[in-house]
Amino acid sequence: MHSSRIQLSLQQLEAFVQVAALGSFRAAAAQIGVSQPALSRTIRQAEQTLGARLFDRDTRHVTISPVGGELLPIAQRILREFDSAFSELGQFMQGSRGRVTVAALPSLGSALVPNAIAAFKKHCPQAEFTLMEAPAEVLLAAVEDGRADFGLSVRPAPDLRLQYQHLLDDSMVLLCRADDPLAGRSSVPWSVFAQRPFIASQPNSSIRPLTDAVFLQKGLSIRPAFESPSVSACGGLIGAGLGLAALPQLALDLVNMHRLVAVPLVRPHASRPIGVVTRIGRTLPPVGRAFITRVLALHDPRVYAIPRA
């Protein structure tokens, strides 16, 4: 056997392993689905490459040679690894394995994404996820520059290289203390914020543009009593009696609702549009496409129950 690298093809290794397993050229040819002369030619080419016989054969018996006995476990391992590798590639191409990076608003990272990932992994347990949470502006930038495969966020501005697929409308509610007179109301108009201290979200959040737009539409000049750094901090400020806030329903998962109540906001009814955001022209990994398809197809567009005291 030459000391240089041995060049045996997968076809030759498979033919060799089948003859060794079945002890017959005829049976091995039938198993592989080739003619016996073709199989014999394949084995002969392998022997020429090795410079040694793989089988000792006569008219009635086929016996593996010492070189064949040495080659057999190596060939079996190579074929197993080849099958395993291409099985993994097939699973990747089908979207049942691979890694996907999802960027989500903090409220969605708490209320929607974990359940979506859990449901997906029941069918595709080998899929792996990296979850990023960020305000809308940072999140959309992560999708645009490729740090995230896709985002779950509000509708992006039209000047960005992003595509938006609508998922749900996240209705706005008023958040107040349970002992507030407003807590017992079935709904509250937006004009209430003209009479009570208003706790606003940060300007770079997905909530602030929506509340600002409603106030502009209603002709309300509202000066925030506080600009809360986060949704959870907003709940703390309200609990301390420092004002009221307008929040999307899904954001309530980030709030300690003990002693707080959410009431629907009306006149007008307003909601935060939530959808899947991808970068135009980017090829997503198959697992990412499969996850998006399942989220869009299986999402329950129900109206989320509003926590009450």
PDB file of N, CA and C in Angstrom, residues 233-281:
ATOM      1  N   ALA A 233     -40.303  50.218  34.878  1.00  0.00           N
ATOM      2  CA  ALA A 233     -40.181  51.420  35.699  1.00  0.00           C
ATOM      3  C   ALA A 233     -41.453  52.249  35.647  1.00  0.00           C
ATOM      4  N   CYS A 234     -42.101  52.241  34.492  1.00  0.00           N
ATOM      5  CA  CYS A 234     -43.375  52.943  34.347  1.00  0.00           C
ATOM      6  C   CYS A 234     -44.400  52.392  35.329  1.00  0.00           C
ATOM      7  N   GLY A 235     -44.455  51.063  35.443  1.00  0.00           N
ATOM      8  CA  GLY A 235     -45.375  50.449  36.412  1.00  0.00           C
ATOM      9  C   GLY A 235     -45.058  50.869  37.831  1.00  0.00           C
ATOM     10  N   GLY A 236     -43.763  50.988  38.161  1.00  0.00           N
ATOM     11  CA  GLY A 236     -43.369  51.431  39.500  1.00  0.00           C
ATOM     12  C   GLY A 236     -43.784  52.860  39.773  1.00  0.00           C
ATOM     13  N   LEU A 237     -43.648  53.737  38.782  1.00  0.00           N
ATOM     14  CA  LEU A 237     -44.050  55.137  38.949  1.00  0.00           C
ATOM     15  C   LEU A 237     -45.556  55.254  39.161  1.00  0.00           C
ATOM     16  N   ILE A 238     -46.310  54.461  38.400  1.00  0.00           N
ATOM     17  CA  ILE A 238     -47.766  54.480  38.573  1.00  0.00           C
ATOM     18  C   ILE A 238     -48.141  53.941  39.946  1.00  0.00           C
ATOM     19  N   GLY A 239     -47.497  52.851  40.351  1.00  0.00           N
ATOM     20  CA  GLY A 239     -47.780  52.271  41.666  1.00  0.00           C
ATOM     21  C   GLY A 239     -47.486  53.228  42.807  1.00  0.00           C
ATOM     22  N   ALA A 240     -46.527  54.114  42.577  1.00  0.00           N
ATOM     23  CA  ALA A 240     -46.185  55.111  43.598  1.00  0.00           C
ATOM     24  C   ALA A 240     -47.123  56.308  43.573  1.00  0.00           C
ATOM     25  N   GLY A 241     -48.116  56.281  42.684  1.00  0.00           N
ATOM     26  CA  GLY A 241     -49.088  57.369  42.639  1.00  0.00           C
ATOM     27  C   GLY A 241     -48.616  58.602  41.903  1.00  0.00           C
ATOM     28  N   LEU A 242     -47.641  58.447  40.979  1.00  0.00           N
ATOM     29  CA  LEU A 242     -47.048  59.607  40.316  1.00  0.00           C
ATOM     30  C   LEU A 242     -47.676  59.914  38.960  1.00  0.00           C
ATOM     31  N   GLY A 243     -48.674  59.143  38.545  1.00  0.00           N
ATOM     32  CA  GLY A 243     -49.336  59.458  37.299  1.00  0.00           C
ATOM     33  C   GLY A 243     -49.961  58.252  36.626  1.00  0.00           C
ATOM     34  N   LEU A 244     -50.379  58.448  35.368  1.00  0.00           N
ATOM     35  CA  LEU A 244     -51.006  57.425  34.547  1.00  0.00           C
ATOM     36  C   LEU A 244     -50.143  57.209  33.301  1.00  0.00           C
ATOM     37  N   ALA A 245     -50.361  56.103  32.616  1.00  0.00           N
ATOM     38  CA  ALA A 245     -49.611  55.830  31.388  1.00  0.00           C
ATOM     39  C   ALA A 245     -50.496  55.149  30.364  1.00  0.00           C
ATOM     40  N   ALA A 246     -50.115  55.289  29.108  1.00  0.00           N
ATOM     41  CA  ALA A 246     -50.742  54.552  28.008  1.00  0.00           C
ATOM     42  C   ALA A 246     -49.725  53.541  27.501  1.00  0.00           C
ATOM     43  N   LEU A 247     -50.099  52.254  27.557  1.00  0.00           N
ATOM     44  CA  LEU A 247     -49.185  51.179  27.170  1.00  0.00           C
ATOM     45  C   LEU A 247     -49.895  50.182  26.267  1.00  0.00           C
ATOM     46  N   PRO A 248     -49.152  49.490  25.393  1.00  0.00           N
ATOM     47  CA  PRO A 248     -49.748  48.380  24.639  1.00  0.00           C
ATOM     48  C   PRO A 248     -50.004  47.204  25.575  1.00  0.00           C
ATOM     49  N   GLN A 249     -51.017  46.427  25.230  1.00  0.00           N
ATOM     50  CA  GLN A 249     -51.382  45.308  26.102  1.00  0.00           C
ATOM     51  C   GLN A 249     -50.238  44.323  26.296  1.00  0.00           C
ATOM     52  N   LEU A 250     -49.494  44.029  25.220  1.00  0.00           N
ATOM     53  CA  LEU A 250     -48.420  43.046  25.354  1.00  0.00           C
ATOM     54  C   LEU A 250     -47.318  43.526  26.292  1.00  0.00           C
ATOM     55  N   ALA A 251     -47.197  44.843  26.445  1.00  0.00           N
ATOM     56  CA  ALA A 251     -46.166  45.380  27.339  1.00  0.00           C
ATOM     57  C   ALA A 251     -46.491  45.121  28.801  1.00  0.00           C
ATOM     58  N   LEU A 252     -47.738  44.777  29.103  1.00  0.00           N
ATOM     59  CA  LEU A 252     -48.114  44.569  30.501  1.00  0.00           C
ATOM     60  C   LEU A 252     -47.405  43.362  31.116  1.00  0.00           C
ATOM     61  N   ASP A 253     -46.871  42.477  30.268  1.00  0.00           N
ATOM     62  CA  ASP A 253     -46.101  41.341  30.792  1.00  0.00           C
ATOM     63  C   ASP A 253     -44.835  41.800  31.500  1.00  0.00           C
ATOM     64  N   LEU A 254     -44.396  43.020  31.208  1.00  0.00           N
ATOM     65  CA  LEU A 254     -43.179  43.553  31.818  1.00  0.00           C
ATOM     66  C   LEU A 254     -43.461  44.332  33.103  1.00  0.00           C
ATOM     67  N   VAL A 255     -44.720  44.427  33.470  1.00  0.00           N
ATOM     68  CA  VAL A 255     -45.123  45.257  34.613  1.00  0.00           C
ATOM     69  C   VAL A 255     -45.576  44.371  35.768  1.00  0.00           C
ATOM     70  N   ASN A 256     -45.175  44.723  36.963  1.00  0.00           N
ATOM     71  CA  ASN A 256     -45.737  44.089  38.153  1.00  0.00           C
ATOM     72  C   ASN A 256     -47.140  44.651  38.353  1.00  0.00           C
ATOM     73  N   MET A 257     -48.143  43.841  38.002  1.00  0.00           N
ATOM     74  CA  MET A 257     -49.521  44.326  37.987  1.00  0.00           C
ATOM     75  C   MET A 257     -50.178  44.293  39.358  1.00  0.00           C
ATOM     76  N   HIS A 258     -49.431  43.950  40.391  1.00  0.00           N
ATOM     77  CA  HIS A 258     -49.997  43.974  41.738  1.00  0.00           C
ATOM     78  C   HIS A 258     -50.439  45.398  42.081  1.00  0.00           C
ATOM     79  N   ARG A 259     -51.682  45.553  42.366  1.00  0.00           N
ATOM     80  CA  ARG A 259     -52.300  46.837  42.716  1.00  0.00           C
ATOM     81  C   ARG A 259     -52.407  47.795  41.525  1.00  0.00           C
ATOM     82  N   LEU A 260     -52.261  47.266  40.310  1.00  0.00           N
ATOM     83  CA  LEU A 260     -52.457  48.074  39.111  1.00  0.00           C
ATOM     84  C   LEU A 260     -53.592  47.495  38.267  1.00  0.00           C
ATOM     85  N   VAL A 261     -54.201  48.340  37.446  1.00  0.00           N
ATOM     86  CA  VAL A 261     -55.310  47.916  36.587  1.00  0.00           C
ATOM     87  C   VAL A 261     -55.118  48.536  35.201  1.00  0.00           C
ATOM     88  N   ALA A 262     -55.437  47.768  34.169  1.00  0.00           N
ATOM     89  CA  ALA A 262     -55.412  48.251  32.796  1.00  0.00           C
ATOM     90  C   ALA A 262     -56.843  48.442  32.306  1.00  0.00           C
ATOM     91  N   VAL A 263     -57.108  49.582  31.673  1.00  0.00           N
ATOM     92  CA  VAL A 263     -58.444  49.919  31.171  1.00  0.00           C
ATOM     93  C   VAL A 263     -58.311  50.284  29.685  1.00  0.00           C
ATOM     94  N   PRO A 264     -59.214  49.784  28.830  1.00  0.00           N
ATOM     95  CA  PRO A 264     -59.117  50.124  27.402  1.00  0.00           C
ATOM     96  C   PRO A 264     -59.209  51.630  27.164  1.00  0.00           C
ATOM     97  N   LEU A 265     -58.357  52.111  26.256  1.00  0.00           N
ATOM     98  CA  LEU A 265     -58.394  53.515  25.856  1.00  0.00           C
ATOM     99  C   LEU A 265     -59.240  53.658  24.589  1.00  0.00           C
ATOM    100  N   VAL A 266     -60.113  54.659  24.575  1.00  0.00           N
ATOM    101  CA  VAL A 266     -61.012  54.870  23.432  1.00  0.00           C
ATOM    102  C   VAL A 266     -60.995  56.351  23.036  1.00  0.00           C
ATOM    103  N   ARG A 267     -61.674  56.597  21.932  1.00  0.00           N
ATOM    104  CA  ARG A 267     -61.795  57.953  21.389  1.00  0.00           C
ATOM    105  C   ARG A 267     -60.446  58.654  21.277  1.00  0.00           C
ATOM    106  N   PRO A 268     -59.545  58.112  20.408  1.00  0.00           N
ATOM    107  CA  PRO A 268     -59.778  56.981  19.486  1.00  0.00           C
ATOM    108  C   PRO A 268     -59.264  55.675  20.070  1.00  0.00           C
ATOM    109  N   HIS A 269     -59.723  54.560  19.428  1.00  0.00           N
ATOM    110  CA  HIS A 269     -59.062  53.279  19.702  1.00  0.00           C
ATOM    111  C   HIS A 269     -57.727  53.314  18.964  1.00  0.00           C
ATOM    112  N   ALA A 270     -56.651  53.020  19.651  1.00  0.00           N
ATOM    113  CA  ALA A 270     -55.326  53.041  19.037  1.00  0.00           C
ATOM    114  C   ALA A 270     -54.613  51.729  19.337  1.00  0.00           C
ATOM    115  N   SER A 271     -53.768  51.320  18.420  1.00  0.00           N
ATOM    116  CA  SER A 271     -53.018  50.077  18.622  1.00  0.00           C
ATOM    117  C   SER A 271     -51.642  50.219  18.004  1.00  0.00           C
ATOM    118  N   ARG A 272     -50.742  49.412  18.515  1.00  0.00           N
ATOM    119  CA  ARG A 272     -49.373  49.369  18.021  1.00  0.00           C
ATOM    120  C   ARG A 272     -49.264  48.215  17.027  1.00  0.00           C
ATOM    121  N   PRO A 273     -48.989  48.492  15.735  1.00  0.00           N
ATOM    122  CA  PRO A 273     -48.859  47.393  14.771  1.00  0.00           C
ATOM    123  C   PRO A 273     -47.568  46.613  15.031  1.00  0.00           C
ATOM    124  N   ILE A 274     -47.689  45.300  15.067  1.00  0.00           N
ATOM    125  CA  ILE A 274     -46.544  44.423  15.300  1.00  0.00           C
ATOM    126  C   ILE A 274     -46.425  43.468  14.119  1.00  0.00           C
ATOM    127  N   GLY A 275     -45.214  43.280  13.634  1.00  0.00           N
ATOM    128  CA  GLY A 275     -45.030  42.371  12.516  1.00  0.00           C
ATOM    129  C   GLY A 275     -43.612  41.827  12.450  1.00  0.00           C
ATOM    130  N   VAL A 276     -43.367  41.041  11.422  1.00  0.00           N
ATOM    131  CA  VAL A 276     -42.052  40.448  11.171  1.00  0.00           C
ATOM    132  C   VAL A 276     -41.297  41.374  10.219  1.00  0.00           C
ATOM    133  N   VAL A 277     -40.097  41.772  10.638  1.00  0.00           N
ATOM    134  CA  VAL A 277     -39.286  42.702   9.847  1.00  0.00           C
ATOM    135  C   VAL A 277     -38.041  41.975   9.349  1.00  0.00           C
ATOM    136  N   THR A 278     -37.823  42.004   8.045  1.00  0.00           N
ATOM    137  CA  THR A 278     -36.641  41.397   7.446  1.00  0.00           C
ATOM    138  C   THR A 278     -35.955  42.427   6.546  1.00  0.00           C
ATOM    139  N   ARG A 279     -34.672  42.200   6.280  1.00  0.00           N
ATOM    140  CA  ARG A 279     -33.936  43.114   5.407  1.00  0.00           C
ATOM    141  C   ARG A 279     -34.164  42.732   3.955  1.00  0.00           C
ATOM    142  N   ILE A 280     -34.505  43.697   3.137  1.00  0.00           N
ATOM    143  CA  ILE A 280     -34.739  43.449   1.717  1.00  0.00           C
ATOM    144  C   ILE A 280     -33.442  42.948   1.073  1.00  0.00           C
ATOM    145  N   GLY A 281     -33.549  41.839   0.350  1.00  0.00           N
ATOM    146  CA  GLY A 281     -32.397  41.297  -0.362  1.00  0.00           C
ATOM    147  C   GLY A 281     -31.566  40.312   0.427  1.00  0.00           C
TER     148      GLY A 281
END
